CSV table of C-alpha atoms in Angstrom, one decimal:
chain,number,residue,atom,x,y,z
A,1,MET,CA,-0.1,0.1,-0.1
A,2,GLY,CA,2.8,2.4,0.9
A,3,ARG,CA,4.5,1.7,-2.4
A,4,TRP,CA,1.4,2.3,-4.3
A,5,ILE,CA,0.9,5.7,-2.6
A,6,CYS,CA,4.6,6.7,-3.3
A,7,CYS,CA,4.0,5.9,-7.0
A,8,LEU,CA,0.8,8.0,-7.0
A,9,CYS,CA,2.8,10.9,-5.5
A,10,SER,CA,4.7,11.4,-8.7
A,11,ARG,CA,1.5,12.4,-10.5
A,12,VAL,CA,0.3,14.8,-8.0
A,13,ALA,CA,0.6,18.2,-9.5
A,14,ASP,CA,0.2,20.4,-6.4
A,15,PRO,CA,3.7,20.5,-4.7
A,16,LEU,CA,2.1,21.2,-1.4
A,17,MET,CA,-0.2,18.1,-1.7
A,18,LEU,CA,2.9,16.1,-2.8
A,19,LEU,CA,4.8,17.1,0.4
A,20,LEU,CA,1.8,16.1,2.5
A,21,VAL,CA,1.4,12.7,1.0
A,22,LEU,CA,5.0,11.9,1.1
A,23,ALA,CA,5.3,12.9,4.7
A,24,LEU,CA,2.3,10.7,5.8
A,25,SER,CA,2.9,7.8,3.7
A,26,CYS,CA,6.1,7.2,2.0
A,27,ASN,CA,7.8,5.8,5.1
A,28,PRO,CA,6.4,2.3,5.5
A,29,SER,CA,7.4,2.1,9.2
A,30,THR,CA,5.4,5.3,9.9
A,31,ALA,CA,2.5,4.0,8.1
A,32,ALA,CA,2.2,0.8,10.1
A,33,THR,CA,2.4,2.5,13.4
A,34,ALA,CA,0.5,5.0,15.5
A,35,SER,CA,1.8,8.6,15.4
A,36,PRO,CA,4.1,9.2,18.4
A,37,SER,CA,3.3,12.1,20.8
A,38,VAL,CA,5.3,15.3,20.2
A,39,PRO,CA,8.5,15.0,22.5
A,40,HIS,CA,9.0,17.6,25.1
A,41,ILE,CA,11.7,20.1,24.0
A,42,LYS,CA,13.8,21.5,26.9
A,43,PRO,CA,13.9,25.2,26.9
A,44,SER,CA,17.5,26.6,25.9
A,45,TYR,CA,18.7,29.3,28.0
A,46,SER,CA,20.7,31.9,25.9
A,47,PHE,CA,23.2,34.0,27.8
A,48,GLY,CA,25.0,36.0,25.3
A,49,ARG,CA,28.6,37.0,25.8
A,50,THR,CA,27.5,40.6,26.8
A,51,PHE,CA,25.4,39.7,29.8
A,52,LEU,CA,28.1,37.5,31.3
A,53,GLY,CA,30.9,40.0,30.3
A,54,LEU,CA,32.8,37.3,28.4
A,55,ASP,CA,33.1,39.8,25.4
A,56,LYS,CA,35.3,41.9,27.4
A,57,CYS,CA,37.7,39.0,28.5
A,58,ASN,CA,40.5,39.1,29.3
A,59,ALA,CA,39.7,42.4,31.0
A,60,CYS,CA,37.3,40.3,33.2
A,61,ILE,CA,37.5,38.3,36.4
A,62,GLY,CA,37.6,34.9,35.2
A,63,THR,CA,36.0,31.8,33.5
A,64,SER,CA,36.3,29.1,36.1
A,65,ILE,CA,32.5,28.6,36.5
A,66,CYS,CA,31.3,29.3,32.9
A,67,LYS,CA,30.5,25.5,32.4
A,68,LYS,CA,28.1,25.7,35.2
A,69,PHE,CA,26.2,28.5,33.6
A,70,PHE,CA,26.1,26.9,30.2
A,71,LYS,CA,25.1,23.5,31.4
A,72,GLU,CA,22.3,25.1,33.5
A,73,GLU,CA,23.8,24.0,36.7
A,74,ILE,CA,23.6,27.6,37.8
A,75,ARG,CA,20.1,29.2,37.3
A,76,PHE,CA,18.8,32.7,38.1
A,77,ASP,CA,15.6,32.6,40.2
A,78,THR,CA,13.8,34.2,37.2
A,79,TRP,CA,14.4,30.9,35.3
A,80,LEU,CA,11.8,29.1,37.5
A,81,SER,CA,9.3,31.2,35.9
A,82,SER,CA,7.3,30.3,32.9
A,83,HIS,CA,9.0,33.0,30.8
A,84,LEU,CA,12.7,31.6,31.3
A,85,LYS,CA,14.0,35.1,30.6
A,86,LEU,CA,17.5,36.4,32.0
A,87,PRO,CA,17.2,39.1,34.6
A,88,PRO,CA,18.2,42.7,33.5
A,89,SER,CA,21.8,43.3,33.0
A,90,TYR,CA,21.9,46.5,34.9
A,91,LEU,CA,21.5,44.9,38.3
A,92,LEU,CA,24.5,44.7,40.6
A,93,SER,CA,23.5,41.3,42.2
A,94,TYR,CA,21.2,38.4,41.5
A,95,SER,CA,19.7,35.4,43.6
A,96,GLY,CA,20.4,32.1,41.9
A,97,ASN,CA,20.5,28.3,42.4
A,98,TYR,CA,23.5,26.1,42.1
A,99,THR,CA,23.8,22.3,41.8
A,100,ASP,CA,26.5,19.6,41.5
A,101,ASP,CA,24.3,16.7,40.7
A,102,ALA,CA,21.1,18.2,39.1
A,103,LYS,CA,19.1,16.9,42.0
A,104,SER,CA,19.9,19.0,44.9
A,105,TRP,CA,20.1,22.9,44.7
A,106,ARG,CA,21.5,25.5,47.0
A,107,LEU,CA,21.1,29.2,46.9
A,108,VAL,CA,24.0,31.4,45.6
A,109,ASP,CA,24.6,35.1,45.1
A,110,ILE,CA,25.6,36.0,41.6
A,111,THR,CA,27.0,39.6,41.7
A,112,ARG,CA,28.9,42.3,39.6
A,113,LEU,CA,31.9,43.7,41.0
A,114,THR,CA,30.5,47.2,40.0
A,115,SER,CA,27.5,48.3,38.3
A,116,LYS,CA,27.2,47.7,34.5
A,117,TYR,CA,27.2,51.5,34.1
A,118,GLN,CA,30.4,51.8,36.0
A,119,HIS,CA,31.9,48.9,33.8
A,120,ASP,CA,30.9,50.6,30.6
A,121,ARG,CA,32.2,54.0,31.8
A,122,ALA,CA,35.6,52.3,32.7
A,123,ASP,CA,35.8,50.5,29.4
A,124,LYS,CA,35.3,54.0,27.6
A,125,ARG,CA,37.9,55.5,29.9
A,126,ILE,CA,40.4,52.7,28.9
A,127,CYS,CA,39.9,53.4,25.3
A,128,THR,CA,39.9,57.2,25.3
A,129,SER,CA,42.8,57.4,27.6
A,130,LEU,CA,45.1,54.8,26.1
A,131,LEU,CA,44.0,54.7,22.3
A,132,LYS,CA,42.1,58.0,22.0
A,133,THR,CA,39.1,56.2,20.4
A,134,LYS,CA,35.7,55.5,21.6
A,135,THR,CA,35.9,51.9,21.3
A,136,CYS,CA,38.8,49.4,21.3
A,137,SER,CA,40.0,46.0,22.2
A,138,LEU,CA,40.3,46.4,26.0
A,139,GLU,CA,42.8,43.6,26.3
A,140,ARG,CA,45.1,45.1,23.6
A,141,ALA,CA,45.0,48.6,25.3
A,142,LEU,CA,45.7,47.3,28.7
A,143,ARG,CA,48.5,45.2,27.6
A,144,ARG,CA,50.4,48.2,26.2
A,145,THR,CA,50.4,50.0,29.6
A,146,GLN,CA,53.7,50.3,31.5
A,147,ARG,CA,52.3,48.5,34.6
A,148,PHE,CA,51.1,45.3,32.7
A,149,GLN,CA,54.4,45.3,30.9
A,150,LYS,CA,56.1,45.1,34.4
A,151,TRP,CA,53.7,42.3,35.5
A,152,LEU,CA,54.7,40.3,32.3
A,153,ARG,CA,58.2,40.4,33.2
A,154,ALA,CA,57.8,39.7,37.0
A,155,LYS,CA,58.4,36.3,38.6
A,156,ARG,CA,56.9,37.5,41.9
A,157,LEU,CA,54.0,39.8,42.7
A,158,THR,CA,55.8,42.5,44.7
A,159,PRO,CA,54.5,45.9,46.3
A,160,ASP,CA,55.6,48.0,43.4
A,161,LEU,CA,53.4,46.1,41.0
A,162,VAL,CA,50.3,47.2,43.0
A,163,GLN,CA,51.2,50.6,43.9
A,164,GLY,CA,48.5,53.2,43.3
A,165,LEU,CA,45.6,50.6,43.0
A,166,SER,CA,42.5,51.9,44.7
A,167,SER,CA,41.7,48.6,46.4
A,168,PRO,CA,41.8,49.2,50.2
A,169,MET,CA,43.3,45.7,50.5
A,170,LEU,CA,46.4,46.9,48.7
A,171,ARG,CA,47.0,50.3,50.4
A,172,CYS,CA,49.4,48.8,53.0
A,173,PRO,CA,50.6,45.6,51.2
A,174,SER,CA,53.3,43.2,52.6
A,175,GLN,CA,55.1,40.7,50.6
A,176,ARG,CA,53.6,38.0,52.7
A,177,LEU,CA,50.1,39.1,51.7
A,178,LEU,CA,51.0,39.3,47.9
A,179,ASP,CA,52.4,35.9,48.0
A,180,ARG,CA,49.2,34.6,49.6
A,181,ILE,CA,47.3,36.1,46.7
A,182,VAL,CA,49.3,34.3,44.1
A,183,ARG,CA,49.3,31.2,46.0
A,184,ARG,CA,45.5,31.1,46.5
A,185,TYR,CA,44.4,32.6,43.1
A,186,ALA,CA,41.5,30.3,42.3
A,187,GLU,CA,41.1,31.2,38.6
A,188,VAL,CA,44.0,29.2,37.7
A,189,PRO,CA,45.2,25.6,38.5
A,190,ASP,CA,46.5,25.4,42.1
A,191,ALA,CA,50.3,25.5,42.0
A,192,GLY,CA,51.0,26.3,45.6
A,193,SER,CA,53.8,28.6,44.5
A,194,ILE,CA,54.5,32.1,45.5
A,195,TYR,CA,56.1,32.7,42.0
A,196,MET,CA,53.9,33.6,39.1
A,197,ASP,CA,55.3,31.0,36.8
A,198,HIS,CA,52.1,29.1,36.6
A,199,LEU,CA,50.2,32.2,35.5
A,200,THR,CA,49.8,32.9,31.8
A,201,ASP,CA,49.7,36.6,30.4
A,202,ARG,CA,45.9,36.1,30.3
A,203,ASP,CA,45.9,35.1,34.0
A,204,LYS,CA,48.0,38.1,34.9
A,205,LEU,CA,45.9,40.5,33.3
A,206,ARG,CA,42.7,39.0,34.9
A,207,LEU,CA,44.3,39.2,38.3
A,208,LEU,CA,45.5,42.7,37.8
A,209,TYR,CA,42.0,43.7,36.4
A,210,THR,CA,40.2,42.1,39.4
A,211,LEU,CA,42.5,43.9,42.0
A,212,SER,CA,42.0,47.1,40.1
A,213,VAL,CA,38.2,46.9,40.0
A,214,ASN,CA,37.3,45.2,43.2
A,215,SER,CA,39.1,42.9,45.5
A,216,HIS,CA,36.1,41.2,47.0
A,217,PRO,CA,36.6,37.9,45.2
A,218,ILE,CA,40.3,37.9,45.9
A,219,LEU,CA,39.6,38.1,49.8
A,220,LEU,CA,37.2,35.4,49.6
A,221,GLN,CA,39.9,33.2,47.9
A,222,ILE,CA,42.9,34.0,50.1
A,223,PHE,CA,40.8,34.0,53.5
A,224,PRO,CA,38.4,31.1,52.7
A,225,ASP,CA,35.5,30.2,55.0
A,226,VAL,CA,36.7,26.6,55.4
A,227,GLU,CA,39.7,27.9,57.3
A,228,GLY,CA,37.3,29.8,59.6
A,229,TRP,CA,37.4,33.2,58.0
A,230,PRO,CA,34.1,35.1,58.2
A,231,PHE,CA,33.3,35.2,54.5
A,232,PRO,CA,30.9,33.2,52.2
A,233,ARG,CA,32.4,30.6,50.0
A,234,TYR,CA,34.0,31.7,46.7
A,235,LEU,CA,32.5,29.3,43.9
A,236,GLY,CA,34.0,31.0,40.8
A,237,SER,CA,33.7,33.5,38.1
A,238,CYS,CA,32.4,33.9,34.5
A,239,GLY,CA,33.2,37.0,32.6
A,240,ARG,CA,32.3,39.9,35.1
A,241,LEU,CA,30.1,37.8,37.2
A,242,VAL,CA,31.1,36.3,40.5
A,243,VAL,CA,29.3,33.3,42.3
A,244,SER,CA,29.5,32.8,46.0
A,245,ALA,CA,27.4,31.2,48.7
A,246,SER,CA,24.1,33.1,49.4
A,247,THR,CA,23.4,35.3,52.4
A,248,ARG,CA,20.6,37.7,53.3
A,249,PRO,CA,21.8,41.3,54.0
A,250,LEU,CA,21.7,42.5,57.6
A,251,ARG,CA,19.2,45.1,56.7
A,252,ASP,CA,16.5,42.3,56.5
A,253,PHE,CA,17.0,41.7,60.2
A,254,TYR,CA,16.6,45.3,61.5
A,255,GLY,CA,13.0,44.3,62.5
A,256,ALA,CA,14.0,41.1,63.9
A,257,ALA,CA,13.0,39.8,67.5
A,258,PRO,CA,15.0,41.0,70.4
A,259,GLU,CA,16.8,37.6,70.8
A,260,VAL,CA,17.6,37.4,67.1
A,261,ALA,CA,19.0,40.9,67.1
A,262,ALA,CA,21.1,40.3,70.2
A,263,ASP,CA,22.5,37.2,68.7
A,264,LEU,CA,23.4,39.0,65.5
A,265,ALA,CA,25.1,41.8,67.4
A,266,LEU,CA,27.1,39.4,69.3
A,267,GLN,CA,28.2,37.7,66.1
A,268,LEU,CA,29.1,41.0,64.6
A,269,LEU,CA,31.5,41.8,67.5
A,270,ALA,CA,32.9,38.2,67.2
A,271,VAL,CA,33.7,39.0,63.4
A,272,LEU,CA,35.2,42.3,64.4
A,273,ARG,CA,37.4,40.6,67.0
A,274,SER,CA,38.5,37.9,64.5
A,275,MET,CA,39.6,40.7,62.1
A,276,GLY,CA,42.0,42.0,64.5
A,277,THR,CA,43.1,38.9,66.3
A,278,ASN,CA,43.8,35.8,64.2
A,279,ASP,CA,46.4,33.0,63.8
A,280,LEU,CA,47.9,34.5,60.6
A,281,ASN,CA,48.5,37.8,62.2
A,282,TYR,CA,46.7,40.0,59.7
A,283,PHE,CA,44.6,43.1,60.8
A,284,LEU,CA,41.5,43.7,58.6
A,285,TYR,CA,39.6,46.8,58.9
A,286,PHE,CA,36.7,48.6,57.1
A,287,THR,CA,36.8,51.8,55.0
A,288,HIS,CA,33.1,51.8,54.9
A,289,VAL,CA,30.2,49.8,56.2
A,290,ASP,CA,26.5,49.8,55.4
A,291,ALA,CA,23.6,47.5,55.6
A,292,GLY,CA,24.8,45.3,52.8
A,293,THR,CA,28.3,44.7,54.2
A,294,PHE,CA,27.2,41.9,56.5
A,295,GLY,CA,25.0,38.9,55.6
A,296,VAL,CA,23.2,36.1,57.3
A,297,PHE,CA,23.2,32.4,56.2
A,298,SER,CA,19.9,30.4,56.5
A,299,THR,CA,21.6,28.9,59.7
A,300,GLY,CA,21.6,32.3,61.3
A,301,HIS,CA,25.4,32.6,61.0
A,302,LEU,CA,26.6,36.1,60.2
A,303,PHE,CA,29.4,36.7,57.7
A,304,ILE,CA,31.0,39.6,55.9
A,305,ARG,CA,28.9,39.7,52.8
A,306,ASP,CA,30.8,42.5,50.8
A,307,ALA,CA,34.6,42.6,51.3
A,308,SER,CA,35.2,45.3,48.8
A,309,THR,CA,35.9,47.8,51.5
A,310,LEU,CA,38.1,45.8,53.6
A,311,GLY,CA,41.8,46.8,54.1
A,312,VAL,CA,44.5,44.5,55.3
A,313,ILE,CA,47.5,45.3,57.4
A,314,ASP,CA,50.2,42.8,58.1
A,315,LYS,CA,51.1,42.9,61.8
A,316,GLU,CA,54.0,40.4,61.3
A,317,GLU,CA,55.7,42.1,58.3
A,318,GLY,CA,54.2,45.6,58.2
A,319,SER,CA,53.6,47.6,55.1
A,320,GLN,CA,56.3,47.4,52.3
A,321,LEU,CA,54.9,50.4,50.5
A,322,ILE,CA,55.7,53.8,52.0
A,323,ASP,CA,52.9,56.5,51.7
A,324,GLY,CA,54.7,58.5,49.1
A,325,GLN,CA,54.6,55.5,46.6
A,326,GLN,CA,50.8,55.2,47.1
A,327,GLU,CA,50.4,58.5,45.1
A,328,TYR,CA,51.4,56.7,41.8
A,329,LYS,CA,48.4,56.8,39.5
A,330,ASP,CA,47.6,55.2,36.2
A,331,ILE,CA,44.7,53.8,34.3
A,332,PHE,CA,44.4,50.8,36.7
A,333,SER,CA,44.0,53.3,39.5
A,334,CYS,CA,41.0,54.9,38.0
A,335,LEU,CA,38.7,52.1,36.8
A,336,THR,CA,36.1,52.4,39.3
A,337,VAL,CA,36.9,55.4,41.4
A,338,ASP,CA,38.1,59.0,40.9
A,339,CYS,CA,41.8,59.4,40.2
A,340,GLN,CA,42.0,62.1,42.7
A,341,SER,CA,40.9,60.0,45.7
A,342,ALA,CA,43.1,60.3,48.6
A,343,PHE,CA,44.8,57.3,50.1
A,344,VAL,CA,44.4,56.7,54.0
A,345,SER,CA,47.8,56.5,55.7
A,346,CYS,CA,48.6,53.1,56.9
A,347,ASP,CA,49.8,54.4,60.2
A,348,SER,CA,46.4,56.2,61.0
A,349,ILE,CA,44.4,52.9,61.3
A,350,ARG,CA,43.6,51.8,64.7
A,351,GLU,CA,41.9,48.5,66.0
A,352,LYS,CA,38.9,50.4,67.2
A,353,HIS,CA,38.4,52.0,63.7
A,354,SER,CA,35.9,49.3,62.5
A,355,LEU,CA,34.0,49.0,65.8
A,356,VAL,CA,33.3,52.8,65.7
A,357,MET,CA,31.8,52.5,62.2
A,358,VAL,CA,29.7,49.7,63.1
A,359,CYS,CA,28.5,51.5,66.2
A,360,GLN,CA,27.6,54.5,64.0
A,361,GLU,CA,25.9,52.8,61.1
A,362,LEU,CA,24.7,49.4,62.0
A,363,LEU,CA,24.1,48.6,65.6
A,364,PRO,CA,21.7,51.3,66.3
A,365,LYS,CA,19.3,50.2,63.6
A,366,LEU,CA,19.6,46.6,64.7
A,367,LEU,CA,19.2,47.1,68.6
A,368,ALA,CA,17.0,50.2,68.7
A,369,GLY,CA,14.0,49.9,71.0
A,370,LYS,CA,14.3,46.0,71.3
A,371,PHE,CA,14.7,45.5,75.1
A,372,PRO,CA,13.3,46.5,78.5
A,373,PRO,CA,14.2,50.1,79.5
A,374,PRO,CA,17.1,49.3,81.9
A,375,VAL,CA,18.9,47.1,79.4
A,376,GLN,CA,18.0,49.3,76.5
A,377,GLY,CA,19.4,52.3,78.3
A,378,ARG,CA,22.8,50.6,78.9
A,379,ILE,CA,22.8,49.6,75.2
A,380,ASP,CA,22.1,53.1,73.9
A,381,SER,CA,24.5,54.8,76.4
A,382,PHE,CA,27.3,52.5,74.9
A,383,LEU,CA,26.4,53.0,71.3
A,384,GLN,CA,26.5,56.8,71.9
A,385,ARG,CA,30.0,56.6,73.5
A,386,CYS,CA,31.2,54.2,70.9
A,387,SER,CA,29.9,56.3,68.0
A,388,GLY,CA,32.0,59.2,69.2
A,389,GLY,CA,35.2,57.4,68.9
A,390,LEU,CA,35.5,55.8,72.4
A,391,SER,CA,37.8,57.2,75.0
A,392,ASP,CA,41.5,57.1,74.6
A,393,ASP,CA,42.1,54.6,77.4
A,394,GLN,CA,39.6,52.2,76.2
A,395,GLY,CA,40.7,49.8,73.4
A,396,ALA,CA,38.6,48.1,71.0
A,397,ASN,CA,38.7,44.6,72.7
A,398,GLU,CA,37.7,46.2,76.1
A,399,ALA,CA,34.7,47.9,74.5
A,400,MET,CA,33.5,44.9,72.7
A,401,ALA,CA,33.7,42.9,75.8
A,402,GLU,CA,31.6,45.5,77.4
A,403,LEU,CA,28.8,45.4,75.0
A,404,ALA,CA,29.0,41.5,74.7
A,405,GLY,CA,28.5,41.4,78.4
A,406,ILE,CA,25.1,43.3,78.1
A,407,LEU,CA,23.9,41.3,75.0
A,408,ARG,CA,24.9,37.8,76.0
A,409,PRO,CA,22.0,37.3,78.4
A,410,LEU,CA,19.5,38.4,76.0
A,411,ARG,CA,19.9,35.7,73.3
A,412,SER,CA,18.1,32.3,73.4
A,413,CYS,CA,19.0,28.6,72.6
A,414,ASP,CA,16.6,27.2,70.0
A,415,SER,CA,16.3,25.8,66.7
A,416,ARG,CA,16.1,29.3,64.9
A,417,PHE,CA,19.9,29.6,65.5
A,418,ALA,CA,20.9,26.3,63.6
A,419,TYR,CA,24.5,27.4,63.4
A,420,ARG,CA,24.9,26.8,67.3
A,421,TYR,CA,21.9,24.6,68.1
A,422,PRO,CA,21.8,22.1,69.8
A,423,ASP,CA,25.4,22.8,71.0
A,424,CYS,CA,24.2,25.8,73.0
A,425,ARG,CA,22.3,23.4,75.3
A,426,TYR,CA,25.5,21.8,76.4
A,427,SER,CA,28.0,24.6,76.4
A,428,ASP,CA,28.6,27.7,78.5
A,429,LYS,CA,30.1,29.2,75.5
A,430,TYR,CA,26.8,30.4,74.3
């Protein structure tokens, strides 16, 4: 029958009819079986190099997690909707989902190191400053700079190679800190070496670009959470997007119950204490704090959510970059900030510096009006004194111990605080 219809097809004049008859009948196997149901076609997520920032590489952060994006093992929350559209590219951060086995998913933060507008303005500045054109190859332009040529020849990352960069982390660099950056740089295969032999020219440009734009991902890499540092886990980068473990910003907890607010304030003090006293003898301090600087995991554990405003002083080696050298400026000094921005002297930073900022900006909003009058009065009195800079004879540790002594009896031990429950039932530490 199928053969007879195929013969008949040759006599059909209308081409459309011919195609229809052929499609339905010329294959004997399909004629003998029922028509299968239309297979479900899995939606395809199209990124585009521009959204990820891959079109700007190697003037970008890295590519270590790109495969996760393209294999759909990292999904934006908007992908869970019926429209399956990518979020707007102008946002600074996105909530996403991450998987290693396509079965279990965990929340992640997907962030840009600066806004797309600032990135675009910086890209334009590179072209107009270095090549006198409106558009250019960013990589070619940056490769021609005197600073990058020095990086290409260098065997080791030294203070003179980072002088004048705007990152607070590099305002008072020691050789020990710079060696740690090279040894822990996660966008290249781990060589465990302080020498840059395992970094290609492309790797060196990406590291320099990251340090010039925002040192947040570098701090997450060199002070990882698995070693007890108060940062979310760094998962990787793709183009100009960085992926890390998800936290809710502290601002979401300003209206929390008194026992939650007391717990978060105590954790905040513990983080500040660890920044000044740790086994590696690094002193970390803030140059600015706001409601998004700290974040809280689903377990109730508080971490530093945004490390971009953190400075680092090596208490073991001290700074190997004198203040006069900090005034050196080039295109890498101006990618995200005004080239005229003044540097803070390394000698002017005190251990109470970060505590005073937190007392001014965060603790009043977290603790205001939460407790019975006698206790609230003691808290408000301390915060007023702390916001004024504390007295000369009271150090940061003594001040933090004073506030912790007021807050400790106010927190509770229950399942809302998963990071310390049920341990708190059997330990005097809590």
